[in-house]
Amino acid sequence: MGETLNLQFGCREDGSFELQVKESWSGHSVKGDFIPPYTSRQLASLLKKLNTLESDDQELREIGRRLFQALCGATTADISPRTSVEHSVQAMLRGVIQRTLRRRGTVALTLSFATGCDEFVAYPWELLHNGEHFLLASGVFTLTRALLRPDLPSQCELPIYPPLRVLYIGSSPSNCIPLETEQSFESLQRGLSSLIEEGQLELNRLEPPTFDELVRYLNLAGGASAFEDQETTLPCYVIHFDGHGAFGRLCPADDCDEMNDADARRCAGCQTLLGKVKPQTYLCFCDDEGRNRYIGTTSLRELFVSTDVRLAVFSACETARLEENGHHKPRRAAVDATLATALVMAQVPAVVAMPFSLQDDL
């Protein structure tokens, strides 16, 4: 049995926050207050610590429980006709979890963030812990973040014409930590084998895994130079990047390729001032000699927005990381700096990415 649980964060006129939860099993919806469990400074410190892999299991449980308790905040109103104490956010969350674990079903958690709630996107919701289980580690919960923006079209026609292409990009530069891209490609090939055999899908591999080759491929098969999908015999609707990712400030000096922390003022390698360099997500492609070449969010967004790509998968560290931007109003994150959100804002319908770092063998 599969269910969906939609949790929508909203900002009220008085600056406080609310959480609306709707479950698919009963159709009930409830609203409650959401009191942020972390200040902006505490969140920045927490994310930095999580990214350095310094936290132990007990610490991760405490973070997860704190996030779960924040979701279970005080109820203000039930938006269905039947108002009841049992229809609180806390009761609904616990009821769904208990029912799912008892019936061995699945629940798709969708966290939606309205304008004014950008900071909450960066919370490590993957660690949600109800006091007994890490929800995602239980194997029956999935988690998706969605950005709600009034300036984006509410409906968007995105037709798919099979057969279609999937492009795999396995990039393991010679001067970076080696990655098992061959195993990843073989796994993807096995998973898609039935569609390939039926002629519904063609799996391509980018060789060599350079950015220039990606541009050439998308011009030929990705619709980058075509006005309509029908002009491409087998449109490339899916990009799967498997490689290294990084978030920070790339030194602009010609003879330096140092990736610096997002809050760095000077380059750690050559001491060049970084004040005018915007922190953003980078993917590690190969250059013509097989060494690392950083390609930033800005370049990738400009490329993907003109293509047929409907799904982008980034098996790469920090490709969904959000960074607080001090130049904005409180509780507003720099959502255009990270690759995942930049592509979503550019109307690529679906992006799967990683907010933190992960060892390749895991």
GROMACS .gro file of C-alpha atoms in nm:
model
  362
    1MET     CA    1   0.000   0.000   0.000
    2GLY     CA    2   0.144   0.335  -0.104
    3GLU     CA    3   0.049   0.669   0.049
    4THR     CA    4   0.154   1.029   0.007
    5LEU     CA    5   0.193   1.279   0.287
    6ASN     CA    6   0.214   1.642   0.178
    7LEU     CA    7   0.367   1.890   0.422
    8GLN     CA    8   0.340   2.250   0.307
    9PHE     CA    9   0.527   2.531   0.484
   10GLY     CA   10   0.378   2.880   0.465
   11CYS     CA   11   0.458   3.227   0.596
   12ARG     CA   12   0.182   3.435   0.757
   13GLU     CA   13   0.146   3.811   0.729
   14ASP     CA   14   0.271   3.858   1.087
   15GLY     CA   15   0.595   3.677   1.003
   16SER     CA   16   0.510   3.352   1.182
   17PHE     CA   17   0.504   3.017   1.003
   18GLU     CA   18   0.245   2.748   0.958
   19LEU     CA   19   0.252   2.388   0.846
   20GLN     CA   20  -0.033   2.225   0.655
   21VAL     CA   21  -0.033   1.846   0.635
   22LYS     CA   22  -0.254   1.639   0.406
   23GLU     CA   23  -0.257   1.261   0.382
   24SER     CA   24  -0.384   1.064   0.084
   25TRP     CA   25  -0.523   0.768   0.286
   26SER     CA   26  -0.809   0.958   0.451
   27GLY     CA   27  -0.793   1.287   0.263
   28HIS     CA   28  -0.773   1.478   0.594
   29SER     CA   29  -0.582   1.805   0.615
   30VAL     CA   30  -0.464   1.981   0.930
   31LYS     CA   31  -0.279   2.303   1.000
   32GLY     CA   32  -0.040   2.380   1.279
   33ASP     CA   33   0.219   2.635   1.385
   34PHE     CA   34   0.573   2.573   1.272
   35ILE     CA   35   0.834   2.713   1.508
   36PRO     CA   36   1.179   2.691   1.345
   37PRO     CA   37   1.402   2.470   1.561
   38TYR     CA   38   1.717   2.653   1.450
   39THR     CA   39   1.820   3.014   1.401
   40SER     CA   40   1.994   3.103   1.075
   41ARG     CA   41   2.332   3.096   1.247
   42GLN     CA   42   2.263   2.762   1.416
   43LEU     CA   43   2.151   2.612   1.085
   44ALA     CA   44   2.466   2.730   0.905
   45SER     CA   45   2.680   2.576   1.178
   46LEU     CA   46   2.480   2.252   1.171
   47LEU     CA   47   2.505   2.211   0.794
   48LYS     CA   48   2.879   2.277   0.802
   49LYS     CA   49   2.923   2.011   1.069
   50LEU     CA   50   2.711   1.758   0.880
   51ASN     CA   51   2.909   1.821   0.565
   52THR     CA   52   3.237   1.739   0.737
   53LEU     CA   53   3.098   1.400   0.853
   54GLU     CA   54   3.188   1.477   1.216
   55SER     CA   55   2.851   1.384   1.368
   56ASP     CA   56   2.802   1.052   1.550
   57ASP     CA   57   2.485   0.840   1.547
   58GLN     CA   58   2.351   0.984   1.873
   59GLU     CA   59   2.397   1.337   1.743
   60LEU     CA   60   2.214   1.250   1.423
   61ARG     CA   61   1.925   1.102   1.624
   62GLU     CA   62   1.898   1.421   1.829
   63ILE     CA   63   1.887   1.634   1.514
   64GLY     CA   64   1.623   1.405   1.363
   65ARG     CA   65   1.408   1.410   1.677
   66ARG     CA   66   1.432   1.789   1.698
   67LEU     CA   67   1.313   1.823   1.339
   68PHE     CA   68   1.030   1.576   1.395
   69GLN     CA   69   0.912   1.758   1.708
   70ALA     CA   70   0.915   2.086   1.515
   71LEU     CA   71   0.677   1.930   1.262
   72CYS     CA   72   0.451   1.822   1.549
   73GLY     CA   73   0.401   2.182   1.666
   74ALA     CA   74   0.082   2.313   1.824
   75THR     CA   75  -0.233   2.283   1.614
   76THR     CA   76  -0.419   2.601   1.516
   77ALA     CA   77  -0.705   2.466   1.304
   78ASP     CA   78  -0.824   2.168   1.109
   79ILE     CA   79  -0.922   2.282   0.761
   80SER     CA   80  -1.160   1.990   0.716
   81PRO     CA   81  -1.515   2.028   0.857
   82ARG     CA   82  -1.446   1.791   1.148
   83THR     CA   83  -1.220   1.967   1.397
   84SER     CA   84  -1.077   1.731   1.656
   85VAL     CA   85  -0.779   1.704   1.888
   86GLU     CA   86  -0.704   1.373   1.718
   87HIS     CA   87  -0.662   1.559   1.390
   88SER     CA   88  -0.355   1.751   1.503
   89VAL     CA   89  -0.037   1.753   1.297
   90GLN     CA   90   0.128   1.534   1.559
   91ALA     CA   91  -0.155   1.282   1.558
   92MET     CA   92  -0.159   1.265   1.180
   93LEU     CA   93   0.216   1.215   1.152
   94ARG     CA   94   0.228   0.947   1.417
   95GLY     CA   95  -0.081   0.774   1.276
   96VAL     CA   96   0.065   0.757   0.926
   97ILE     CA   97   0.399   0.626   1.054
   98GLN     CA   98   0.244   0.357   1.272
   99ARG     CA   99   0.003   0.247   1.000
  100THR     CA  100   0.279   0.230   0.740
  101LEU     CA  101   0.522   0.032   0.955
  102ARG     CA  102   0.244  -0.206   1.065
  103ARG     CA  103   0.123  -0.273   0.711
  104ARG     CA  104   0.469  -0.262   0.555
  105GLY     CA  105   0.348  -0.004   0.308
  106THR     CA  106   0.527   0.300   0.172
  107VAL     CA  107   0.488   0.673   0.222
  108ALA     CA  108   0.610   0.944  -0.013
  109LEU     CA  109   0.684   1.252   0.197
  110THR     CA  110   0.659   1.572  -0.007
  111LEU     CA  111   0.780   1.887   0.167
  112SER     CA  112   0.662   2.202  -0.013
  113PHE     CA  113   0.802   2.545   0.067
  114ALA     CA  114   0.614   2.865  -0.013
  115THR     CA  115   0.774   3.207  -0.053
  116GLY     CA  116   0.935   3.318   0.272
  117CYS     CA  117   1.021   2.962   0.376
  118ASP     CA  118   1.333   2.918   0.166
  119GLU     CA  119   1.557   2.860   0.467
  120PHE     CA  120   1.360   2.550   0.566
  121VAL     CA  121   1.453   2.383   0.236
  122ALA     CA  122   1.808   2.349   0.366
  123TYR     CA  123   1.709   2.166   0.685
  124PRO     CA  124   1.845   1.808   0.695
  125TRP     CA  125   1.499   1.651   0.672
  126GLU     CA  126   1.664   1.325   0.564
  127LEU     CA  127   1.740   1.271   0.936
  128LEU     CA  128   1.375   1.281   1.054
  129HIS     CA  129   1.349   1.055   1.359
  130ASN     CA  130   1.023   0.980   1.542
  131GLY     CA  131   1.195   0.855   1.859
  132GLU     CA  132   1.216   0.497   1.732
  133HIS     CA  133   1.325   0.510   1.369
  134PHE     CA  134   1.508   0.725   1.119
  135LEU     CA  135   1.213   0.743   0.881
  136LEU     CA  136   1.412   0.726   0.558
  137ALA     CA  137   1.644   0.454   0.690
  138SER     CA  138   1.342   0.234   0.762
  139GLY     CA  139   1.317   0.175   0.388
  140VAL     CA  140   0.949   0.265   0.354
  141PHE     CA  141   0.968   0.646   0.337
  142THR     CA  142   1.090   0.864   0.052
  143LEU     CA  143   1.140   1.239   0.067
  144THR     CA  144   1.098   1.508  -0.196
  145ARG     CA  145   1.137   1.886  -0.165
  146ALA     CA  146   0.924   2.116  -0.380
  147LEU     CA  147   0.947   2.494  -0.422
  148LEU     CA  148   0.619   2.684  -0.450
  149ARG     CA  149   0.656   3.010  -0.640
  150PRO     CA  150   0.361   3.227  -0.749
  151ASP     CA  151   0.560   3.357  -1.047
  152LEU     CA  152   0.600   3.009  -1.196
  153PRO     CA  153   0.326   2.874  -1.426
  154SER     CA  154   0.080   2.654  -1.237
  155GLN     CA  155   0.045   2.416  -1.530
  156CYS     CA  156   0.310   2.329  -1.782
  157GLU     CA  157   0.266   2.097  -2.078
  158LEU     CA  158   0.566   1.865  -2.091
  159PRO     CA  159   0.481   1.591  -2.343
  160ILE     CA  160   0.700   1.282  -2.366
  161TYR     CA  161   0.733   1.097  -2.697
  162PRO     CA  162   0.874   0.745  -2.663
  163PRO     CA  163   1.115   0.602  -2.750
  164LEU     CA  164   1.345   0.827  -2.551
  165ARG     CA  165   1.711   0.857  -2.460
  166VAL     CA  166   1.881   0.850  -2.120
  167LEU     CA  167   2.231   0.996  -2.110
  168TYR     CA  168   2.475   0.862  -1.849
  169ILE     CA  169   2.774   1.082  -1.765
  170GLY     CA  170   3.034   0.896  -1.558
  171SER     CA  171   3.308   1.145  -1.472
  172SER     CA  172   3.604   1.040  -1.259
  173PRO     CA  173   3.890   1.287  -1.326
  174SER     CA  174   4.241   1.145  -1.287
  175ASN     CA  175   4.338   1.403  -1.023
  176CYS     CA  176   4.031   1.340  -0.803
  177ILE     CA  177   3.935   1.051  -0.575
  178PRO     CA  178   3.855   0.753  -0.806
  179LEU     CA  179   3.485   0.663  -0.845
  180GLU     CA  180   3.326   0.331  -0.942
  181THR     CA  181   3.151   0.470  -1.247
  182GLU     CA  182   3.166   0.135  -1.432
  183GLN     CA  183   2.964  -0.036  -1.157
  184SER     CA  184   2.716   0.250  -1.154
  185PHE     CA  185   2.664   0.235  -1.530
  186GLU     CA  186   2.617  -0.144  -1.524
  187SER     CA  187   2.362  -0.107  -1.242
  188LEU     CA  188   2.169   0.155  -1.438
  189GLN     CA  189   2.181  -0.066  -1.746
  190ARG     CA  190   2.037  -0.361  -1.552
  191GLY     CA  191   1.762  -0.149  -1.401
  192LEU     CA  192   1.650  -0.022  -1.743
  193SER     CA  193   1.705  -0.349  -1.930
  194SER     CA  194   1.336  -0.431  -1.984
  195LEU     CA  195   1.263  -0.088  -2.135
  196ILE     CA  196   1.572  -0.115  -2.353
  197GLU     CA  197   1.469  -0.461  -2.479
  198GLU     CA  198   1.119  -0.334  -2.557
  199GLY     CA  199   1.261  -0.051  -2.765
  200GLN     CA  200   1.112   0.213  -2.538
  201LEU     CA  201   1.444   0.353  -2.421
  202GLU     CA  202   1.798   0.399  -2.547
  203LEU     CA  203   2.078   0.432  -2.292
  204ASN     CA  204   2.370   0.643  -2.411
  205ARG     CA  205   2.701   0.713  -2.241
  206LEU     CA  206   2.893   1.037  -2.279
  207GLU     CA  207   3.243   0.961  -2.409
  208PRO     CA  208   3.462   1.140  -2.325
  209PRO     CA  209   3.286   1.287  -2.017
  210THR     CA  210   3.374   1.648  -2.097
  211PHE     CA  211   3.147   1.952  -2.088
  212ASP     CA  212   3.220   2.028  -2.454
  213GLU     CA  213   3.105   1.677  -2.547
  214LEU     CA  214   2.788   1.726  -2.343
  215VAL     CA  215   2.708   2.046  -2.533
  216ARG     CA  216   2.769   1.865  -2.863
  217TYR     CA  217   2.548   1.573  -2.758
  218LEU     CA  218   2.258   1.794  -2.646
  219ASN     CA  219   2.277   1.988  -2.971
  220LEU     CA  220   2.236   1.661  -3.159
  221ALA     CA  221   1.997   1.462  -2.937
  222GLY     CA  222   1.879   1.686  -2.656
  223GLY     CA  223   1.674   1.940  -2.845
  224ALA     CA  224   1.913   2.225  -2.763
  225SER     CA  225   1.908   2.343  -3.123
  226ALA     CA  226   1.558   2.219  -3.218
  227PHE     CA  227   1.243   2.427  -3.194
  228GLU     CA  228   1.012   2.130  -3.135
  229ASP     CA  229   1.063   1.782  -2.984
  230GLN     CA  230   0.932   1.616  -3.298
  231GLU     CA  231   1.241   1.737  -3.485
  232THR     CA  232   1.451   1.495  -3.273
  233THR     CA  233   1.400   1.127  -3.355
  234LEU     CA  234   1.495   1.004  -3.004
  235PRO     CA  235   1.480   1.299  -2.763
  236CYS     CA  236   1.707   1.293  -2.459
  237TYR     CA  237   1.470   1.345  -2.165
  238VAL     CA  238   1.694   1.218  -1.882
  239ILE     CA  239   2.046   1.317  -1.775
  240HIS     CA  240   2.223   1.104  -1.513
  241PHE     CA  241   2.551   1.255  -1.387
  242ASP     CA  242   2.768   1.026  -1.176
  243GLY     CA  243   3.076   1.201  -1.039
  244HIS     CA  244   3.215   1.456  -0.798
  245GLY     CA  245   3.031   1.772  -0.698
  246ALA     CA  246   3.130   2.070  -0.487
  247PHE     CA  247   2.977   2.386  -0.346
  248GLY     CA  248   3.188   2.696  -0.286
  249ARG     CA  249   3.384   2.976  -0.451
  250LEU     CA  250   3.608   2.882  -0.744
  251CYS     CA  251   3.920   3.097  -0.765
  252PRO     CA  252   3.899   3.319  -1.077
  253ALA     CA  253   4.278   3.342  -1.126
  254ASP     CA  254   4.393   3.194  -1.458
  255ASP     CA  255   4.670   2.984  -1.305
  256CYS     CA  256   4.464   2.861  -1.009
  257ASP     CA  257   4.180   2.610  -0.990
  258GLU     CA  258   4.123   2.609  -0.614
  259MET     CA  259   3.774   2.537  -0.478
  260ASN     CA  260   3.723   2.741  -0.162
  261ASP     CA  261   3.461   2.732   0.113
  262ALA     CA  262   3.145   2.932   0.047
  263ASP     CA  263   3.238   3.189   0.313
  264ALA     CA  264   3.606   3.224   0.211
  265ARG     CA  265   3.730   3.581   0.156
  266ARG     CA  266   4.061   3.486  -0.009
  267CYS     CA  267   4.169   3.186  -0.213
  268ALA     CA  268   4.345   2.929   0.002
  269GLY     CA  269   4.583   2.854  -0.285
  270CYS     CA  270   4.692   3.192  -0.423
  271GLN     CA  271   4.531   3.449  -0.188
  272THR     CA  272   4.323   3.608  -0.466
  273LEU     CA  273   4.030   3.810  -0.330
  274LEU     CA  274   3.699   3.624  -0.371
  275GLY     CA  275   3.454   3.902  -0.281
  276LYS     CA  276   3.302   3.914  -0.631
  277VAL     CA  277   3.285   3.535  -0.674
  278LYS     CA  278   2.937   3.395  -0.606
  279PRO     CA  279   2.923   3.061  -0.421
  280GLN     CA  280   2.755   2.798  -0.636
  281THR     CA  281   2.742   2.428  -0.714
  282TYR     CA  282   3.003   2.280  -0.947
  283LEU     CA  283   3.018   1.945  -1.126
  284CYS     CA  284   3.357   1.788  -1.193
  285PHE     CA  285   3.377   1.707  -1.563
  286CYS     CA  286   3.697   1.589  -1.729
  287ASP     CA  287   3.907   1.810  -1.953
  288ASP     CA  288   4.071   1.686  -2.273
  289GLU     CA  289   4.356   1.536  -2.070
  290GLY     CA  290   4.125   1.357  -1.825
  291ARG     CA  291   4.185   1.599  -1.540
  292ASN     CA  292   3.921   1.786  -1.340
  293ARG     CA  293   3.733   2.078  -1.492
  294TYR     CA  294   3.479   2.255  -1.272
  295ILE     CA  295   3.154   2.353  -1.445
  296GLY     CA  296   2.931   2.583  -1.242
  297THR     CA  297   2.556   2.611  -1.189
  298THR     CA  298   2.526   2.917  -1.413
  299SER     CA  299   2.670   2.738  -1.717
  300LEU     CA  300   2.473   2.419  -1.653
  301ARG     CA  301   2.146   2.606  -1.607
  302GLU     CA  302   2.193   2.795  -1.934
  303LEU     CA  303   2.257   2.467  -2.113
  304PHE     CA  304   1.973   2.258  -1.966
  305VAL     CA  305   1.702   2.524  -1.988
  306SER     CA  306   1.710   2.512  -2.369
  307THR     CA  307   1.689   2.132  -2.394
  308ASP     CA  308   1.425   1.856  -2.377
  309VAL     CA  309   1.557   1.735  -2.039
  310ARG     CA  310   1.266   1.646  -1.807
  311LEU     CA  311   1.463   1.468  -1.535
  312ALA     CA  312   1.817   1.540  -1.413
  313VAL     CA  313   1.983   1.300  -1.169
  314PHE     CA  314   2.303   1.407  -0.995
  315SER     CA  315   2.482   1.133  -0.806
  316ALA     CA  316   2.732   1.392  -0.688
  317CYS     CA  317   2.803   1.555  -0.352
  318GLU     CA  318   2.643   1.886  -0.254
  319THR     CA  319   2.438   1.923  -0.574
  320ALA     CA  320   2.131   2.013  -0.366
  321ARG     CA  321   2.310   2.207  -0.094
  322LEU     CA  322   2.165   2.544   0.004
  323GLU     CA  323   2.369   2.826   0.151
  324GLU     CA  324   2.240   3.115   0.359
  325ASN     CA  325   2.285   3.449   0.187
  326GLY     CA  326   2.344   3.739   0.423
  327HIS     CA  327   2.247   3.998   0.162
  328HIS     CA  328   1.885   3.879   0.160
  329LYS     CA  329   1.613   3.927   0.414
  330PRO     CA  330   1.610   3.690   0.712
  331ARG     CA  331   1.509   3.332   0.636
  332ARG     CA  332   1.575   3.361   0.266
  333ALA     CA  333   1.826   3.118   0.122
  334ALA     CA  334   2.023   3.158  -0.198
  335VAL     CA  335   1.813   2.902  -0.383
  336ASP     CA  336   1.954   2.994  -0.723
  337ALA     CA  337   2.310   2.906  -0.620
  338THR     CA  338   2.262   2.533  -0.591
  339LEU     CA  339   2.231   2.323  -0.904
  340ALA     CA  340   1.913   2.133  -0.810
  341THR     CA  341   1.703   2.437  -0.724
  342ALA     CA  342   1.844   2.646  -1.009
  343LEU     CA  343   1.726   2.385  -1.259
  344VAL     CA  344   1.385   2.354  -1.093
  345MET     CA  345   1.346   2.732  -1.105
  346ALA     CA  346   1.444   2.712  -1.473
  347GLN     CA  347   1.148   2.473  -1.518
  348VAL     CA  348   1.332   2.143  -1.546
  349PRO     CA  349   1.042   1.944  -1.395
  350ALA     CA  350   1.231   1.699  -1.174
  351VAL     CA  351   1.577   1.692  -1.020
  352VAL     CA  352   1.726   1.424  -0.796
  353ALA     CA  353   2.033   1.548  -0.611
  354MET     CA  354   2.233   1.528  -0.287
  355PRO     CA  355   2.230   1.800  -0.019
  356PHE     CA  356   2.538   1.662   0.155
  357SER     CA  357   2.858   1.470   0.085
  358LEU     CA  358   2.855   1.092   0.059
  359GLN     CA  359   3.136   0.841   0.025
  360ASP     CA  360   3.124   0.658  -0.307
  361ASP     CA  361   3.132   0.308  -0.155
  362LEU     CA  362   2.811   0.388   0.038
   0.00000   0.00000   0.00000
